[in-house]
mmCIF file of C-alpha atoms in Angstrom:
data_model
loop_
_atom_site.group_PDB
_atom_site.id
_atom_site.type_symbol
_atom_site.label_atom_id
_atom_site.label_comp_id
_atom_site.label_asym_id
_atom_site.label_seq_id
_atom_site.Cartn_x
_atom_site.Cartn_y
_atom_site.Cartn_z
ATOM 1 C CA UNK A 1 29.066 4.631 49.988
ATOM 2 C CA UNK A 2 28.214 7.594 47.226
ATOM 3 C CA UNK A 3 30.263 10.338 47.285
ATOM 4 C CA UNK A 4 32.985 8.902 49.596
ATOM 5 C CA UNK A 5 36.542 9.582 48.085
ATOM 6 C CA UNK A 6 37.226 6.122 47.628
ATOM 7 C CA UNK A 7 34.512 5.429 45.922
ATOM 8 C CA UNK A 8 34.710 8.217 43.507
ATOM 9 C CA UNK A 9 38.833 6.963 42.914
ATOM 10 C CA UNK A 10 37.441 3.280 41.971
ATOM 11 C CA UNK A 11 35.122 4.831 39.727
ATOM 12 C CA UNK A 12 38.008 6.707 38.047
ATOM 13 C CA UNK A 13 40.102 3.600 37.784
ATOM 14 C CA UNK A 14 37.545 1.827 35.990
ATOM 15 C CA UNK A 15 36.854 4.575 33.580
ATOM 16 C CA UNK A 16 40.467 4.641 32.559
ATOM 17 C CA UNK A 17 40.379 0.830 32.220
ATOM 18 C CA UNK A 18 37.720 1.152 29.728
ATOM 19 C CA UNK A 19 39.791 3.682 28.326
ATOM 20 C CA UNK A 20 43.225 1.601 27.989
ATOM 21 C CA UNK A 21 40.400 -1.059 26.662
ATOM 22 C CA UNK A 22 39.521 1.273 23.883
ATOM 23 C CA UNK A 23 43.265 2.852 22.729
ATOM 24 C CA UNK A 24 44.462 -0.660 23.520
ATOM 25 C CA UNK A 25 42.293 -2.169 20.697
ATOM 26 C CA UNK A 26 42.173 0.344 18.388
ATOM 27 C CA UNK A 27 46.033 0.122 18.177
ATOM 28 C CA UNK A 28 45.566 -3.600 17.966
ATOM 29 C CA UNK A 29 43.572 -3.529 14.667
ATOM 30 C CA UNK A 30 45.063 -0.262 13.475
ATOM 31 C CA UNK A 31 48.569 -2.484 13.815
ATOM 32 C CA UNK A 32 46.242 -5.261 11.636
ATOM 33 C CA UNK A 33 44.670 -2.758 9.013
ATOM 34 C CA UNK A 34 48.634 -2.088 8.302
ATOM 35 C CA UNK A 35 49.503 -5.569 7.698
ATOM 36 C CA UNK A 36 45.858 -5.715 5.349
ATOM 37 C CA UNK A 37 46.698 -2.352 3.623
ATOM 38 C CA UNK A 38 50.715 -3.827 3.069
ATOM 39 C CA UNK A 39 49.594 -6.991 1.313
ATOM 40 C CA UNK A 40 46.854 -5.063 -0.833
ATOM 41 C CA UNK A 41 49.487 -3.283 -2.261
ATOM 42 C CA UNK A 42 51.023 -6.503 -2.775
ATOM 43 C CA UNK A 43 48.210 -9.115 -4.020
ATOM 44 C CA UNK A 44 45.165 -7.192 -4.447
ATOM 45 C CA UNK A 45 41.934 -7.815 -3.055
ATOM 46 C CA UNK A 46 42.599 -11.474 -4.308
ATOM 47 C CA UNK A 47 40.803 -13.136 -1.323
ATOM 48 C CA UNK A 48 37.691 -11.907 -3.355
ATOM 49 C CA UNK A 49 37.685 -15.266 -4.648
ATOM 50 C CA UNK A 50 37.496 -17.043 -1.653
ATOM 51 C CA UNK A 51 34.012 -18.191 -0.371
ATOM 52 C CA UNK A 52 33.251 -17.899 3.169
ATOM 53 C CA UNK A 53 33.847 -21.484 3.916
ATOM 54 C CA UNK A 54 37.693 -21.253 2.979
ATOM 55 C CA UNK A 55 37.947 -18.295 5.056
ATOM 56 C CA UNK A 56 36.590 -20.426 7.996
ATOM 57 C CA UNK A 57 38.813 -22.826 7.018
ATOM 58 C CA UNK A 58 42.220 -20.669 6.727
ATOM 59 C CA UNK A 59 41.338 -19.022 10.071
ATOM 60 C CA UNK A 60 40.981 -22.676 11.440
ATOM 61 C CA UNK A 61 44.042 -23.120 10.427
ATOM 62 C CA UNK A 62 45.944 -20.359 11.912
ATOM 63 C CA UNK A 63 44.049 -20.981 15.359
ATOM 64 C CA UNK A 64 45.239 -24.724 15.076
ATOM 65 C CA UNK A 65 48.801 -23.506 14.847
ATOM 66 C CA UNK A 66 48.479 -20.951 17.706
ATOM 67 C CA UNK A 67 47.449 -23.698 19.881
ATOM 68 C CA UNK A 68 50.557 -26.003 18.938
ATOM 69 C CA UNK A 69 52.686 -23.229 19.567
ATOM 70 C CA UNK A 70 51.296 -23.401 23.265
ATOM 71 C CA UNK A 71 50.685 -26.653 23.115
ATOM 72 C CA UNK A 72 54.268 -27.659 22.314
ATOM 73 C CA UNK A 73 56.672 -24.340 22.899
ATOM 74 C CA UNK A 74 58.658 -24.195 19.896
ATOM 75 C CA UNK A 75 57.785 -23.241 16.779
ATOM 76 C CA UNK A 76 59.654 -24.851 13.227
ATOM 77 C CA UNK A 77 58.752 -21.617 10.955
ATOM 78 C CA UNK A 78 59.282 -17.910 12.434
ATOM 79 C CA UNK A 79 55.381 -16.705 12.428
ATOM 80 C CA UNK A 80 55.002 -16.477 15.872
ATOM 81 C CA UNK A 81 51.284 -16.380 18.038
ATOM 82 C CA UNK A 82 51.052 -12.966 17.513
ATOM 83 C CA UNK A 83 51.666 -12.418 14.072
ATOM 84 C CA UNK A 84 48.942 -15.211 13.823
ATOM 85 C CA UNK A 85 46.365 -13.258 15.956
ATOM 86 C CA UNK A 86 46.770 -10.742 13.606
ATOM 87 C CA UNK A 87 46.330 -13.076 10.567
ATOM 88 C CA UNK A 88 42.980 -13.993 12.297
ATOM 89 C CA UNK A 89 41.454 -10.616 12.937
ATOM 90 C CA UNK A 90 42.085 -9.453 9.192
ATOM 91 C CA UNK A 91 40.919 -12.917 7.941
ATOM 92 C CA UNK A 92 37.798 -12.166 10.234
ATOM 93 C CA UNK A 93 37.173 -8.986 8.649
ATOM 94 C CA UNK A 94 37.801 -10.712 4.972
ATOM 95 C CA UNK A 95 35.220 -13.217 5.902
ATOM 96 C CA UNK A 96 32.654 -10.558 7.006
ATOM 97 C CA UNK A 97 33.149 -8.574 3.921
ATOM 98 C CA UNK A 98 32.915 -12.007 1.960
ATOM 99 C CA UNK A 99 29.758 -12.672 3.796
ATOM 100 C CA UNK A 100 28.045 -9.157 2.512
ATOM 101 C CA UNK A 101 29.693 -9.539 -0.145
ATOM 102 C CA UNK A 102 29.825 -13.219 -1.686
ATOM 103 C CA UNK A 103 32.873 -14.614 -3.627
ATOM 104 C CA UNK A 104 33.589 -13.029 -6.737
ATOM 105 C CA UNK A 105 35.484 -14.929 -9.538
ATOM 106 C CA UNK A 106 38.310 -12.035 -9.880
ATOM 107 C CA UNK A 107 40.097 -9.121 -7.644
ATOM 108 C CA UNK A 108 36.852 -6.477 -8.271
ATOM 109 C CA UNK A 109 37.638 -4.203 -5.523
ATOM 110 C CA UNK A 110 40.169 -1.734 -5.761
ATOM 111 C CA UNK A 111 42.684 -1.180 -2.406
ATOM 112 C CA UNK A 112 40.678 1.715 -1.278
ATOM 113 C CA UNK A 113 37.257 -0.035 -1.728
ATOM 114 C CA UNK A 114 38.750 -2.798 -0.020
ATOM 115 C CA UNK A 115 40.036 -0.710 2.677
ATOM 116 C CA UNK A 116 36.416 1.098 3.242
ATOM 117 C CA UNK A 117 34.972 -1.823 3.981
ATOM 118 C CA UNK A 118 37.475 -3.527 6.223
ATOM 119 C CA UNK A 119 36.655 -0.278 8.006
ATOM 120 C CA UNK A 120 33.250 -0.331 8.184
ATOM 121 C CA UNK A 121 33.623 -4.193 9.425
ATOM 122 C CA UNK A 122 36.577 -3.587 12.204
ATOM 123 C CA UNK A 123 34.407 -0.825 13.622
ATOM 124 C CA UNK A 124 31.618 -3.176 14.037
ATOM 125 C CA UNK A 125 33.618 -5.354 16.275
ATOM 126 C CA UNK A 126 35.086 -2.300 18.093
ATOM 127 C CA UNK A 127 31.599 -1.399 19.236
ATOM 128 C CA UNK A 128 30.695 -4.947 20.049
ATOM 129 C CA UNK A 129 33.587 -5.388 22.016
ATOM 130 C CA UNK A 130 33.027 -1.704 23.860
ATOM 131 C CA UNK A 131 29.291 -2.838 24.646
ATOM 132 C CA UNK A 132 30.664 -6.340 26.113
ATOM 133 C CA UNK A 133 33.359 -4.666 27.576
ATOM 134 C CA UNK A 134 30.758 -2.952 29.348
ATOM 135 C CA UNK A 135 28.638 -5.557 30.411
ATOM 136 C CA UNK A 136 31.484 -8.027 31.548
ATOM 137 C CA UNK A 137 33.705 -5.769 33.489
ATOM 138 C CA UNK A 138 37.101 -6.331 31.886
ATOM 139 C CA UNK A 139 36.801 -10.141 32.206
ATOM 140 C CA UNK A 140 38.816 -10.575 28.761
ATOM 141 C CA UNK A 141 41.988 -9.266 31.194
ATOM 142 C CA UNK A 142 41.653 -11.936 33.722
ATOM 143 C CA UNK A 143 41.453 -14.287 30.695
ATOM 144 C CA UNK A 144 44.955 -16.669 29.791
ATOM 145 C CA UNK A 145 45.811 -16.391 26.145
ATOM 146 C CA UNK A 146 45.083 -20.372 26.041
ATOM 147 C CA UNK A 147 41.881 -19.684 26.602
ATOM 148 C CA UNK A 148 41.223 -16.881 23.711
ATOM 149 C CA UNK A 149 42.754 -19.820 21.113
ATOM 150 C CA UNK A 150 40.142 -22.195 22.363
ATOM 151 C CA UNK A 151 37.105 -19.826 22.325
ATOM 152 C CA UNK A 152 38.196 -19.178 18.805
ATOM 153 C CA UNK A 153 38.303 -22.851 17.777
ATOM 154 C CA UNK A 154 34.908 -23.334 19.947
ATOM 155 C CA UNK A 155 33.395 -20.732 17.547
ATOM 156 C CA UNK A 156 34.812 -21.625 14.199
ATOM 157 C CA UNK A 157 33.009 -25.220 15.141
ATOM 158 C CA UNK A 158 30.280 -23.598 15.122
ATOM 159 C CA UNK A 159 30.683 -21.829 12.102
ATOM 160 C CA UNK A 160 31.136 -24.885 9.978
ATOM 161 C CA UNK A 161 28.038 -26.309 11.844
ATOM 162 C CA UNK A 162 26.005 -23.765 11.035
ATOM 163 C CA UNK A 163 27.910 -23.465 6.757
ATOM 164 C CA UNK A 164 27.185 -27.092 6.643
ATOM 165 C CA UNK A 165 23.719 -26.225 6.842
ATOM 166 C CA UNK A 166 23.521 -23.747 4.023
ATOM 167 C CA UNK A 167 24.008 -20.779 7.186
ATOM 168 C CA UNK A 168 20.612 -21.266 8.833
ATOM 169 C CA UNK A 169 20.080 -21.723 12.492
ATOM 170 C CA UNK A 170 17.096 -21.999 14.535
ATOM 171 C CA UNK A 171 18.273 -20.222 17.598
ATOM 172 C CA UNK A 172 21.891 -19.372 17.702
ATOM 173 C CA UNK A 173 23.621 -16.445 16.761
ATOM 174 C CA UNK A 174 24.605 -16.639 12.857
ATOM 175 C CA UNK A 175 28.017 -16.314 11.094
ATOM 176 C CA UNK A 176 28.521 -12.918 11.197
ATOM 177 C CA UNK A 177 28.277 -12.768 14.755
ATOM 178 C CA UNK A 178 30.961 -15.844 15.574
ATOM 179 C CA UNK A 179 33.345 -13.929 13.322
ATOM 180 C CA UNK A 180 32.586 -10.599 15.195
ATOM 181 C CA UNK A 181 33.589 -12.700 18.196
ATOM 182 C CA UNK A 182 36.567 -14.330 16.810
ATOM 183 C CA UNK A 183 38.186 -11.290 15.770
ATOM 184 C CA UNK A 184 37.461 -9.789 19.904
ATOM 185 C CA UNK A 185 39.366 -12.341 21.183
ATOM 186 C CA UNK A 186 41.797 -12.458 18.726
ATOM 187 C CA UNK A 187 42.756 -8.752 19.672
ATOM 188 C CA UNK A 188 42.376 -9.381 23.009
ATOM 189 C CA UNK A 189 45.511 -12.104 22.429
ATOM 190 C CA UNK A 190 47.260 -9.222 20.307
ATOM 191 C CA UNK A 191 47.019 -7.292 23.695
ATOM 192 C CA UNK A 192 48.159 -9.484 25.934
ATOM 193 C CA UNK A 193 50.860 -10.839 23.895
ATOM 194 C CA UNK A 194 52.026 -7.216 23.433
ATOM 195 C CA UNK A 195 52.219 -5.995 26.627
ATOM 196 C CA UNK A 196 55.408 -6.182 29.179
ATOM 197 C CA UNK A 197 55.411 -10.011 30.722
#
């Protein structure tokens, strides 16, 4: 019923649930642009030289090793699930940039050039993820972390499918748009993995 006090409370809920969403995620890949910035400083932009596939291929790998850490419960070196959803998101972003891009044959992009641009690419999966958000009512939270390492593994198959044939399709959503994906629900893992059990 409109206007009823109830109804008007529910409504407030779910606007601050959008709104946890929203600082929730931005902290997520602000925590990620810190790890990105750190090893700039470090290496470079030195993933320049890496064409898109190998990006698909190093995020397979960390995906792989997410799901044997669930799959199995201990883990022989100390990077734990998280610190791997992290290692996802920024190689996400890489691979976007790498897309727009291409692969160069030396570091050509200073820090802060690097920087802008992982900017420019993390806000396009904020905004994705606001407008799905939107449209699928929270879902993400009823989600188990399981399932965000398998969607992420679904779409990277897809992503070789569609490298393996020189990144056409005839009616699926391209490359750009499985990484956009990717790095979501690697965040949304961040999240959950963050917050109190």
């Amino acid at each position: 019923m409109v206007g009823h006090p109830l109804s008007s409370q529910i409504a407030l809920m779910e606007k601050k649930a959008n709104t946890d969403t929203d600082s929730q995620f931005g902290a997520a890949l602000a925590a990620c642009r810190s790890i990105f910035a750190a090893k700039l400083n470090d290496y470079g932009a030195s993933w320049r030289i890496m064409r898109p596939a190998s990006i698909t291929d190093q995020i397979f790998i960390k995906a792989k090793r997410i799901r044997s850490l669930e799959t199995k419960g201990v883990a022989m070196i100390d990077d734990d699930a998280l610190s791997e959803f992290k290692a996802i998101v920024n190689y996400g972003i890489t691979g976007l940039i790498q897309l727009q891009l291409g692969a160069a044959d030396n570091t050509d992009l200073s820090p802060s050039q690097a920087l802008d641009l992982y900017d420019a690419e993390a806000t396009k999966a904020f905004d994705l993820m606001v407008r799905k958000n939107h449209d699928y009512d929270e879902a993400w939270r009823g989600m188990r972390v399981n399932s965000y390492t398998d969607f992420i593994l679904t779409k990277l198959q897809r992503i070789k499918e569609i490298e393996d044939h020189a990144g056409h399709t005839s009616v699926s959503e391209g490359i750009d748009s499985n990484y956009l994906d990717i790095i979501n629900y690697a965040t949304f893992g961040i999240i959950k993995l963050s917050e109190p059990q």
